[in-house]
mmCIF file of C-alpha atoms in Angstrom:
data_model
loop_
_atom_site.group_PDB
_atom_site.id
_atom_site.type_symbol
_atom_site.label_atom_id
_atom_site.label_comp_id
_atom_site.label_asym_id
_atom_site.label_seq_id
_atom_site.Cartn_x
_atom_site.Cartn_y
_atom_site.Cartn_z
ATOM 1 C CA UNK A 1010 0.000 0.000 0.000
ATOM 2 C CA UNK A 1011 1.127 3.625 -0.665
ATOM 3 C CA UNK A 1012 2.251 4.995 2.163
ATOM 4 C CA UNK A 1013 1.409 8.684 1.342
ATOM 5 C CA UNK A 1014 -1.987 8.040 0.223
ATOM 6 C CA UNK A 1015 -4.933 9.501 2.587
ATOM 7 C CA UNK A 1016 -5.559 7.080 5.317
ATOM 8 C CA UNK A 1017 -9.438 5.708 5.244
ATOM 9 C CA UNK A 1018 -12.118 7.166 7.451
ATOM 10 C CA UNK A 1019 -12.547 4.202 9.640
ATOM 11 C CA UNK A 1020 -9.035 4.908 10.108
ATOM 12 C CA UNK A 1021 -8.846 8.362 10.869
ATOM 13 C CA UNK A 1022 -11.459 8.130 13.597
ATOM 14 C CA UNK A 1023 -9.274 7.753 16.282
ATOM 15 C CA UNK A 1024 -7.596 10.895 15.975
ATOM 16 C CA UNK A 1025 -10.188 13.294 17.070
ATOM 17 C CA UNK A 1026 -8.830 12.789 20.237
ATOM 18 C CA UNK A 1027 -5.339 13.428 19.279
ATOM 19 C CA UNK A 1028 -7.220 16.546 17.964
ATOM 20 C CA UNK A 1029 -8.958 17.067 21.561
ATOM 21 C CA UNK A 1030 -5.481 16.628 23.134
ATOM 22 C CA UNK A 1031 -3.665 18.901 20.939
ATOM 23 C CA UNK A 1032 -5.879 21.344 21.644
ATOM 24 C CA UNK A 1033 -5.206 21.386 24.942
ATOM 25 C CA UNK A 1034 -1.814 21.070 24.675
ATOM 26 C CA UNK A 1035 -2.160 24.635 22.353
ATOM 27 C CA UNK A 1036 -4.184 25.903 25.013
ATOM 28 C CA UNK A 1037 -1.700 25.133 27.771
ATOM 29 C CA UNK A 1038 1.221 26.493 25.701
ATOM 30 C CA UNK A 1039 -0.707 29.962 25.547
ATOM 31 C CA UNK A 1040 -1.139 30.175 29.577
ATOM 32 C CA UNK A 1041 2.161 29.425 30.241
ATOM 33 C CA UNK A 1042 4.634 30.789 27.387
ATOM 34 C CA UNK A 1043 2.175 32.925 26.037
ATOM 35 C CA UNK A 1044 2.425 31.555 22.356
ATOM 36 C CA UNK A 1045 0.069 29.322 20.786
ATOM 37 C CA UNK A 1046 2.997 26.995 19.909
ATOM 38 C CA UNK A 1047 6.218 25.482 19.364
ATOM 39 C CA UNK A 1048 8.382 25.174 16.138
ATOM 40 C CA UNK A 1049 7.244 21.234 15.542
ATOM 41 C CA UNK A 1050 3.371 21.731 15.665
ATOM 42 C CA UNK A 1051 2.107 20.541 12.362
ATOM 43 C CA UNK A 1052 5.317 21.594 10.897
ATOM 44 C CA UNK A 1053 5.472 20.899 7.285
ATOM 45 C CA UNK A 1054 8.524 18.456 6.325
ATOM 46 C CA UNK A 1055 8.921 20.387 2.937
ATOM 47 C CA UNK A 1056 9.949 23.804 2.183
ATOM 48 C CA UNK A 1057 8.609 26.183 -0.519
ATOM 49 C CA UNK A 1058 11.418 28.331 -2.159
ATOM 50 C CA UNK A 1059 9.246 31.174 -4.497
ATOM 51 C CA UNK A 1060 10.897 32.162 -7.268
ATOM 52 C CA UNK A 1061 9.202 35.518 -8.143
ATOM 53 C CA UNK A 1062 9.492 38.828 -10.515
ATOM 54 C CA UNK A 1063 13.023 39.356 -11.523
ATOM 55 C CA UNK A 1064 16.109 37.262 -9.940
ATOM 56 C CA UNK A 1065 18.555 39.579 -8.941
ATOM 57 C CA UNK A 1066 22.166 39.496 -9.130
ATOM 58 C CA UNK A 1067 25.131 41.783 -8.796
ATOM 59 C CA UNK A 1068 23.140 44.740 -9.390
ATOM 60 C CA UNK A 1069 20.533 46.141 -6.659
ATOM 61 C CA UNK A 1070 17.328 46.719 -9.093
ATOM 62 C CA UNK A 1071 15.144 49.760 -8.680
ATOM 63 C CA UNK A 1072 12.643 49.091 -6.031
ATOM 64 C CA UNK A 1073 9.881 48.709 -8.715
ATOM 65 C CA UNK A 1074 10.246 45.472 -9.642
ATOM 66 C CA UNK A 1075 9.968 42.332 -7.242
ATOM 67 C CA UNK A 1076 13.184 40.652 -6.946
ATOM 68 C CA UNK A 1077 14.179 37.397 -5.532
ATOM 69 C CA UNK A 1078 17.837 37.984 -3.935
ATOM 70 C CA UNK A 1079 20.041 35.139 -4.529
ATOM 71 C CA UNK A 1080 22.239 35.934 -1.830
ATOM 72 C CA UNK A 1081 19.374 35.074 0.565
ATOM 73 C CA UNK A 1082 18.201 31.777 -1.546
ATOM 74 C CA UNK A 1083 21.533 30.178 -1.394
ATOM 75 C CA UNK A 1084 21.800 30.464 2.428
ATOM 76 C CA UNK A 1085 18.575 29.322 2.566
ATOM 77 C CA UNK A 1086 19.218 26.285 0.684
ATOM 78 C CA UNK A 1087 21.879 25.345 2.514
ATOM 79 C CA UNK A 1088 19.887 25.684 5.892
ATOM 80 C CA UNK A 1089 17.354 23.421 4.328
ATOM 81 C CA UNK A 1090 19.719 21.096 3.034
ATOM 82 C CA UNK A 1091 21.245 20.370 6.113
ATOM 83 C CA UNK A 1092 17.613 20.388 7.792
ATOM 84 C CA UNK A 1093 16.991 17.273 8.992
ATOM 85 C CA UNK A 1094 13.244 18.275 9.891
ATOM 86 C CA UNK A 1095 13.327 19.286 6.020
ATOM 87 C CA UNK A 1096 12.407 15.754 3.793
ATOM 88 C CA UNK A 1097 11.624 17.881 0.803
ATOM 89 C CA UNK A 1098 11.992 21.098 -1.351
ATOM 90 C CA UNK A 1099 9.441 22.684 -3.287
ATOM 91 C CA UNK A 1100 10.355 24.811 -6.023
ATOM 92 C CA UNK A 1101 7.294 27.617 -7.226
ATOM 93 C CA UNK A 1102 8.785 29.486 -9.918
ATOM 94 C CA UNK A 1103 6.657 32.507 -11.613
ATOM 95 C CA UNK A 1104 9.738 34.533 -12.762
ATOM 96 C CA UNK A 1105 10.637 36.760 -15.916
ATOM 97 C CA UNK A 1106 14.168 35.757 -15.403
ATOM 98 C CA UNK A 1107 17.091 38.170 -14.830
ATOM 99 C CA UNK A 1108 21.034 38.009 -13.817
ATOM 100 C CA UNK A 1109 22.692 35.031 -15.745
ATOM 101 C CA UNK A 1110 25.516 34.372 -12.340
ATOM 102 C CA UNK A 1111 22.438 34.757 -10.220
ATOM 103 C CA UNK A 1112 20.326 32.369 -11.684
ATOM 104 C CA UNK A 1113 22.735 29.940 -12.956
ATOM 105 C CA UNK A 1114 23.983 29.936 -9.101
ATOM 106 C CA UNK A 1115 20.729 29.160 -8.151
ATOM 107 C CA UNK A 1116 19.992 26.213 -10.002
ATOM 108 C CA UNK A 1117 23.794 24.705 -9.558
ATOM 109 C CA UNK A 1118 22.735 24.899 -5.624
ATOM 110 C CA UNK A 1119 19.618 23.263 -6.416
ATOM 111 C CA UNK A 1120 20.950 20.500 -8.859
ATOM 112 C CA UNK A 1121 23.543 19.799 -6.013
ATOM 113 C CA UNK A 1122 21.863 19.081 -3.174
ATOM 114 C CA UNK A 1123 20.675 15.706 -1.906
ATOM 115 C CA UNK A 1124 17.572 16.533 0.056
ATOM 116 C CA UNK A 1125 14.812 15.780 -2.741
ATOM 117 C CA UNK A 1126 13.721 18.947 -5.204
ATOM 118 C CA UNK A 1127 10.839 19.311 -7.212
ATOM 119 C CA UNK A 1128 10.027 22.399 -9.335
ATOM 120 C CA UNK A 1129 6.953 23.792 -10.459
ATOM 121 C CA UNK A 1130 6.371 26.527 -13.688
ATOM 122 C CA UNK A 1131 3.161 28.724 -12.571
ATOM 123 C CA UNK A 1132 2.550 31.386 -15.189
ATOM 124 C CA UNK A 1133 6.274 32.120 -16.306
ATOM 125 C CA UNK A 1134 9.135 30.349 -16.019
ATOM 126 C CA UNK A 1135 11.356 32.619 -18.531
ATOM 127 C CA UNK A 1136 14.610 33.301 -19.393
ATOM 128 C CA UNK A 1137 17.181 32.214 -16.395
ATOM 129 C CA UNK A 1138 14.171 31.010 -14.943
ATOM 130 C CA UNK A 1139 14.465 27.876 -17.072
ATOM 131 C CA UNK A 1140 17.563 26.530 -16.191
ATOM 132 C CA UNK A 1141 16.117 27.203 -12.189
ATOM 133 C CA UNK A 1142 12.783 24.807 -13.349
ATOM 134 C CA UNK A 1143 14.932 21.796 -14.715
ATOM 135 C CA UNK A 1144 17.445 21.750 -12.095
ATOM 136 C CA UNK A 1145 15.655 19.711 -9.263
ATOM 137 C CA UNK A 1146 14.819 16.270 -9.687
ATOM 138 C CA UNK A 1147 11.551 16.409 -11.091
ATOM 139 C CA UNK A 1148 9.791 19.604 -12.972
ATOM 140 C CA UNK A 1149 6.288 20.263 -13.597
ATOM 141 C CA UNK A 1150 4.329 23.309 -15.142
ATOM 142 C CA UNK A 1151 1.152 24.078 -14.562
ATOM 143 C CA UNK A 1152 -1.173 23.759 -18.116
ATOM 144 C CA UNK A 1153 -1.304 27.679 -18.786
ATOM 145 C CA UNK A 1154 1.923 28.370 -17.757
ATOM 146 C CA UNK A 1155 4.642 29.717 -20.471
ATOM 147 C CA UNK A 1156 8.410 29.436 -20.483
ATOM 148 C CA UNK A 1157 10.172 31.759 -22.861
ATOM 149 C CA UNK A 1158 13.069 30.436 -24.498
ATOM 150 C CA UNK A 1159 15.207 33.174 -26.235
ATOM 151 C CA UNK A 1160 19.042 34.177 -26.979
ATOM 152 C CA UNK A 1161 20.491 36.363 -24.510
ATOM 153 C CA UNK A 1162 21.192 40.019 -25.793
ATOM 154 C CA UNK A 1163 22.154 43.440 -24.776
ATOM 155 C CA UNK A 1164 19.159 45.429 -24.983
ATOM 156 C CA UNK A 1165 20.017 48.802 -26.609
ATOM 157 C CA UNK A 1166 23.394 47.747 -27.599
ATOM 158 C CA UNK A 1167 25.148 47.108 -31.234
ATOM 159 C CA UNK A 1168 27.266 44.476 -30.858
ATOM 160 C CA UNK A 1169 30.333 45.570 -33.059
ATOM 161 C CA UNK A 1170 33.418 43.717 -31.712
ATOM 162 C CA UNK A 1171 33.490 40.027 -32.778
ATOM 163 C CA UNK A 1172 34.934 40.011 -28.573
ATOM 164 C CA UNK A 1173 31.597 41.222 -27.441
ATOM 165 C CA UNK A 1174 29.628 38.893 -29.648
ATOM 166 C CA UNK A 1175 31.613 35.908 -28.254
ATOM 167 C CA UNK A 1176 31.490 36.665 -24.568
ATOM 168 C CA UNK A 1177 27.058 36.576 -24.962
ATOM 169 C CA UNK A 1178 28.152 33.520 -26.913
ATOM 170 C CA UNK A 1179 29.751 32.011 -24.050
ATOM 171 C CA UNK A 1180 27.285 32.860 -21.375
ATOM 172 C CA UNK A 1181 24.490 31.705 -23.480
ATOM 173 C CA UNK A 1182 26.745 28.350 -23.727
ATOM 174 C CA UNK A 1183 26.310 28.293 -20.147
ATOM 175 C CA UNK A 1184 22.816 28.163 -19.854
ATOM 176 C CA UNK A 1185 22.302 25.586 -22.920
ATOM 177 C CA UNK A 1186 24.832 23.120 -21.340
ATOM 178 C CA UNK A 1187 22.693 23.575 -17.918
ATOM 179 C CA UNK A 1188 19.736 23.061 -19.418
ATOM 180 C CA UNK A 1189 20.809 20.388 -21.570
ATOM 181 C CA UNK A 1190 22.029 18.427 -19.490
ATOM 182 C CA UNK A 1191 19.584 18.708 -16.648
ATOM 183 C CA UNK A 1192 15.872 18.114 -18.791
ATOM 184 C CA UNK A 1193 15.794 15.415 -21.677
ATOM 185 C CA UNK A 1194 15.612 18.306 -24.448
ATOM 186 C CA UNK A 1195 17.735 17.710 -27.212
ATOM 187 C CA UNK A 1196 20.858 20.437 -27.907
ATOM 188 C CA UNK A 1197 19.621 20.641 -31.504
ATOM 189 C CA UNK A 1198 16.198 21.300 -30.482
ATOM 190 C CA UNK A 1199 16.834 23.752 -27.874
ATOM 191 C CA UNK A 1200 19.061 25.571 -30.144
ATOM 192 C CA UNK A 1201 16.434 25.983 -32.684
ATOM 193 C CA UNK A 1202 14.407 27.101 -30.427
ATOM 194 C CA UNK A 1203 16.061 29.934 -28.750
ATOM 195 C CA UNK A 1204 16.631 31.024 -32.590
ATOM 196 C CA UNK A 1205 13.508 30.669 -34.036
ATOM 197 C CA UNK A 1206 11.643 33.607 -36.005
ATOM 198 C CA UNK A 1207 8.225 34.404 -36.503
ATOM 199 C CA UNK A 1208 6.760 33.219 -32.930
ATOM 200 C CA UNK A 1209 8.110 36.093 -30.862
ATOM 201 C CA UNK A 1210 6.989 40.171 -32.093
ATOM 202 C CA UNK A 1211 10.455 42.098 -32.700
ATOM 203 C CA UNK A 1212 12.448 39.036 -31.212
ATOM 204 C CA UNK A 1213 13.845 35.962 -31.979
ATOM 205 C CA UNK A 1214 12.852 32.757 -30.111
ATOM 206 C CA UNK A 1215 10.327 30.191 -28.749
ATOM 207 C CA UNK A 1216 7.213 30.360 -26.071
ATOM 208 C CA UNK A 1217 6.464 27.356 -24.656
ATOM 209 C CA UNK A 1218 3.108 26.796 -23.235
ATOM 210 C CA UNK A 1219 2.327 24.209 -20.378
ATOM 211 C CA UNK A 1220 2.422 20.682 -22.525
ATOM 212 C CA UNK A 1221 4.623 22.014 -25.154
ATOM 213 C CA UNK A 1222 7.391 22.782 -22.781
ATOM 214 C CA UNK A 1223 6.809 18.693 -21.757
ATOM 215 C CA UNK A 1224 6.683 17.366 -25.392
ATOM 216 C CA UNK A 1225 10.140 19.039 -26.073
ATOM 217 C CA UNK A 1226 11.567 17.515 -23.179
ATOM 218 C CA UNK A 1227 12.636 20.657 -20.858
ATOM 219 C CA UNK A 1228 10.021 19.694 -18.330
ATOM 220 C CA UNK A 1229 8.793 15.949 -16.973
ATOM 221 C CA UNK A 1230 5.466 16.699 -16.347
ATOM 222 C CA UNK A 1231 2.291 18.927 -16.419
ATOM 223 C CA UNK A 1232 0.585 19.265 -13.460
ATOM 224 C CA UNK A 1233 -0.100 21.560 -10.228
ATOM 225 C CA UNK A 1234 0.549 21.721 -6.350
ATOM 226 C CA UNK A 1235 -1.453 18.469 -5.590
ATOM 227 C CA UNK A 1236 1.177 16.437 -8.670
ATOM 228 C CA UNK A 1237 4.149 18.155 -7.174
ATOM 229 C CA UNK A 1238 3.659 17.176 -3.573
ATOM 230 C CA UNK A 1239 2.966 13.837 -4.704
ATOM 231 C CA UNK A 1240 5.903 13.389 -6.602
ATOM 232 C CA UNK A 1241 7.846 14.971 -3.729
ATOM 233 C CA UNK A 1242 6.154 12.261 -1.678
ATOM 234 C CA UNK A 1243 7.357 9.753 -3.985
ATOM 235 C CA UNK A 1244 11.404 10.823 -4.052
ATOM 236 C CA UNK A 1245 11.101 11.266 -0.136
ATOM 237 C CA UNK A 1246 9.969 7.641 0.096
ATOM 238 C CA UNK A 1247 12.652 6.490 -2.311
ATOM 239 C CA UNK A 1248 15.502 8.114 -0.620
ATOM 240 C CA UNK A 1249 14.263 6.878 2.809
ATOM 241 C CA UNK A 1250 14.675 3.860 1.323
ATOM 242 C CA UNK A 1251 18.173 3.881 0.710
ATOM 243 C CA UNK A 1252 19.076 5.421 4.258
ATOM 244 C CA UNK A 1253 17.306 8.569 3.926
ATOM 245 C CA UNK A 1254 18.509 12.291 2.388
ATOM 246 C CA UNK A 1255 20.798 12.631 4.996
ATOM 247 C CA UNK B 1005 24.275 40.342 -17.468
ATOM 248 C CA UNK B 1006 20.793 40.379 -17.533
ATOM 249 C CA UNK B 1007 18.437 37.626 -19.040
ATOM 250 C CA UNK B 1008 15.421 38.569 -19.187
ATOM 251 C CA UNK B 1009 11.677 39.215 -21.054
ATOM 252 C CA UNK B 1010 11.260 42.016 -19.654
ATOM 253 C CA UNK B 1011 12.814 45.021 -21.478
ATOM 254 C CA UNK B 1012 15.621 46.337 -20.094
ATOM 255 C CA UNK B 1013 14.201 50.024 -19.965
ATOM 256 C CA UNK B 1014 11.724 48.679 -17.653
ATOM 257 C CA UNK B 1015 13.725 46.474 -15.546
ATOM 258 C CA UNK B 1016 15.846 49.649 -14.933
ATOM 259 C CA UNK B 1017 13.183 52.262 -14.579
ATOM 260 C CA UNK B 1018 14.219 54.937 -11.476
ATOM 261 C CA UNK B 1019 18.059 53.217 -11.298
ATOM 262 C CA UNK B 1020 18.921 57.016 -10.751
ATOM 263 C CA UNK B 1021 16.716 58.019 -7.515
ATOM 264 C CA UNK B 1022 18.816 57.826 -4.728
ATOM 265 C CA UNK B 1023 19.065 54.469 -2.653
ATOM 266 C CA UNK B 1024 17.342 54.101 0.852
ATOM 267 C CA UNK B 1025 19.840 54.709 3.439
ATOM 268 C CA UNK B 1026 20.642 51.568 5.094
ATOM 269 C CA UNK B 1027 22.075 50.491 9.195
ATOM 270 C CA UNK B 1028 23.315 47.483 10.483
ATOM 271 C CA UNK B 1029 21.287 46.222 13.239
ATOM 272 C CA UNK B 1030 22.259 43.336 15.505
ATOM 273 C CA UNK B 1031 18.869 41.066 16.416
ATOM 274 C CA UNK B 1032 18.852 38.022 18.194
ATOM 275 C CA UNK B 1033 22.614 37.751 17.210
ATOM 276 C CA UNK B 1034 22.173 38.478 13.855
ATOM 277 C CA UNK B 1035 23.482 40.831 11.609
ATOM 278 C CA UNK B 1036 20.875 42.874 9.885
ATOM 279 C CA UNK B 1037 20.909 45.497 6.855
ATOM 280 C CA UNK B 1038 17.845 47.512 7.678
ATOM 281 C CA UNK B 1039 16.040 50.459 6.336
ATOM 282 C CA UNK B 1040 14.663 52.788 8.855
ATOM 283 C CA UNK B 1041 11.400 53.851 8.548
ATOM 284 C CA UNK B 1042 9.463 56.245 10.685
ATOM 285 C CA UNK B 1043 8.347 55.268 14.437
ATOM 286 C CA UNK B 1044 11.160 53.348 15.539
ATOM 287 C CA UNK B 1045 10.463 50.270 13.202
ATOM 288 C CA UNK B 1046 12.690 49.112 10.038
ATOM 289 C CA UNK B 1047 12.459 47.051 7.110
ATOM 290 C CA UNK B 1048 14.887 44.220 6.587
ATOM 291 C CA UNK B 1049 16.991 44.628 3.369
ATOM 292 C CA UNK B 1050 19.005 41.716 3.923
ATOM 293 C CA UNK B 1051 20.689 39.302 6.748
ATOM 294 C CA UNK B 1052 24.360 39.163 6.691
ATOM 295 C CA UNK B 1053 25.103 35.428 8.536
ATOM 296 C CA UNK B 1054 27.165 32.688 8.391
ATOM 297 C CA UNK B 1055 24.399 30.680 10.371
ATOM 298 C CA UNK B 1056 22.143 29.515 7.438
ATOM 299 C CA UNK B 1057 19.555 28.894 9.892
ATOM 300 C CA UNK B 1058 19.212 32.534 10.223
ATOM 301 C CA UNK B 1059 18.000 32.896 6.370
ATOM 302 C CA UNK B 1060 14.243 30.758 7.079
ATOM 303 C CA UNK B 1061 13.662 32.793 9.743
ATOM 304 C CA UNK B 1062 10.742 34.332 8.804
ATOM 305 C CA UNK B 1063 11.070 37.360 10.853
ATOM 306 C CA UNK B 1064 14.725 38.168 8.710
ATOM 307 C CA UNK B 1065 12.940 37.855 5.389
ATOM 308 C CA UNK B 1066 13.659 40.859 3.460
ATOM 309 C CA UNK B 1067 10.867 43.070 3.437
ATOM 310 C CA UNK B 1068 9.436 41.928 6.522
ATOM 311 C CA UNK B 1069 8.963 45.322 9.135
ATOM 312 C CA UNK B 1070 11.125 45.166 12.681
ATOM 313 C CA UNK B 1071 9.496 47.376 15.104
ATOM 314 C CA UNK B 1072 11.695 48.390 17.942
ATOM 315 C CA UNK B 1073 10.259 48.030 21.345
#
């Protein structure tokens, strides 16, 4: 039997009064400490890492636009992969992308660690924000969601010197290789795809939408919170079996 | 380097205003880049920690408002 499926009612009956006694537990906790509880109560074993708006790097943005800070992810990723209250990461990502370093750092943290990772595309999973999505162990997007795929460019800049041209070139190797060789997408394909005309106004490149981002191979599955907490269910099981993520 | 679908214009719109000033504040033994704000409370800008610990605190998470008692 799967361990992580609901329990049956006739089995859940006896915990109302684990409920009952919990309460009171709460309810002692307030008279004396004054808190309504400790650390453990109902503590979840996963963590949720949002990745949100633009991910910034080495450059403080302008306070319009929402940033995740990298220097407070990867501290925070440690802490959780050391955890070992934490069985499981989850991985939200709704991002528009933004610094290369930052985001590649990111996802190298979370394709490194052992404690199990599973990501999950809501609305946009852009840019730098793809190589974050296919870096845990298993990725999911939600069916609406959209992950641009695109070269990276300088905005407002003429790229004259064949120097300048080959430094993007190398950066943009970066994030192929990552991405390559952390989803089951095909170089070729990818390539194309970052290159391709006529799909993107005054641009060159590809928007993936929910299935179409699984039928090329960057993602593993389509699905929502209730797939991802499954799956995460799943990997946590499997490394428990083999002496557990720590 | 930016990489990005947002245009760059945008992502840089008021890069000129000047920054918020920020203090270092020492809570609960950590290091804390603050902005103050008026009646003796302050936003968190950032933790500076080797503890990693420190980061899922939620009361360090940048943004979150420190009122000084």
């Amino acid at each position: 039997m799967d361990p992580f499926k609901p329990t049956l009612t006739s089995e859940a009956q006896p915990e109302a009064p684990n409920e009952a006694q919990a309460q009171q537990a709460a309810l002692q906790s307030i008279k004396q400490l004054g808190q309504t509880g400790t650390a453990d109560d109902g503590a979840s074993p996963y963590h949720c890492l949002t990745i949100i708006g633009q991910i910034e790097g080495h450059m403080v943005l302008p306070p319009r636009n929402k940033t995740t800070k990298y220097e407070h992810v990867i501290p925070q990723l440690v802490a959780i992969e050391q955890n070992p209250k934490i069985k499981g990461l989850l991985i939200v990502l709704n991002t528009v992308g933004g610094d290369i370093e930052a985001g590649l750092a990111i996802a190298e943290m979370i394709k490194s660690m052992k404690t199990p990772t599973v990501s999950l595309v809501l609305g946009g999973g852009h840019s730098i924000g793809a190589p974050i999505a296919v870096a845990a162990d298993y990725s999911l997007i939600a069916e609406t969601a959209t992950m641009t795929i695109h070269p990276i460019r300088l905005t407002g800049l003429v790229i004259g010197v064949p120097q300048t041209y080959e430094y993007l070139d190398k950066m943009q190797e970066r994030v192929i290789q990552f991405i390559v060789q952390n989803s089951r997408i095909k170089l070729e394909v990818l390539r194309e795809m970052m290159f391709r005309t006529g799909e993107l106004v005054r641009d060159v490149g590809t928007v993936l939408v929910g299935e179409e981002a699984v039928r090329v191979g960057l993602i593993d599955g389509v699905g929502g919170v209730a797939e991802a907490i499954e799956r995460l269910h799943q990997l946590c099981g499997a490394a428990q079996g083999e002496g557990g993520p720590h | 380097m930016l990489y990005t679908v947002v245009p760059l214009e945008d992502v840089l719109d008021g890069i000129e205003e000047d920054p918020p000033q920020l203090v270092d504040v020492v809570l609960g033994g950590v290091l804390l880049q603050v902005e103050p704000l008026s009646n003796f409370s302050y936003r968190v800008e950032r933790v500076i920690s080797s503890d990693p610990q420190a980061y899922l605190n939620l009361q360090y998470q940048p943004g979150s408002i420190i009122r000084w008692t």
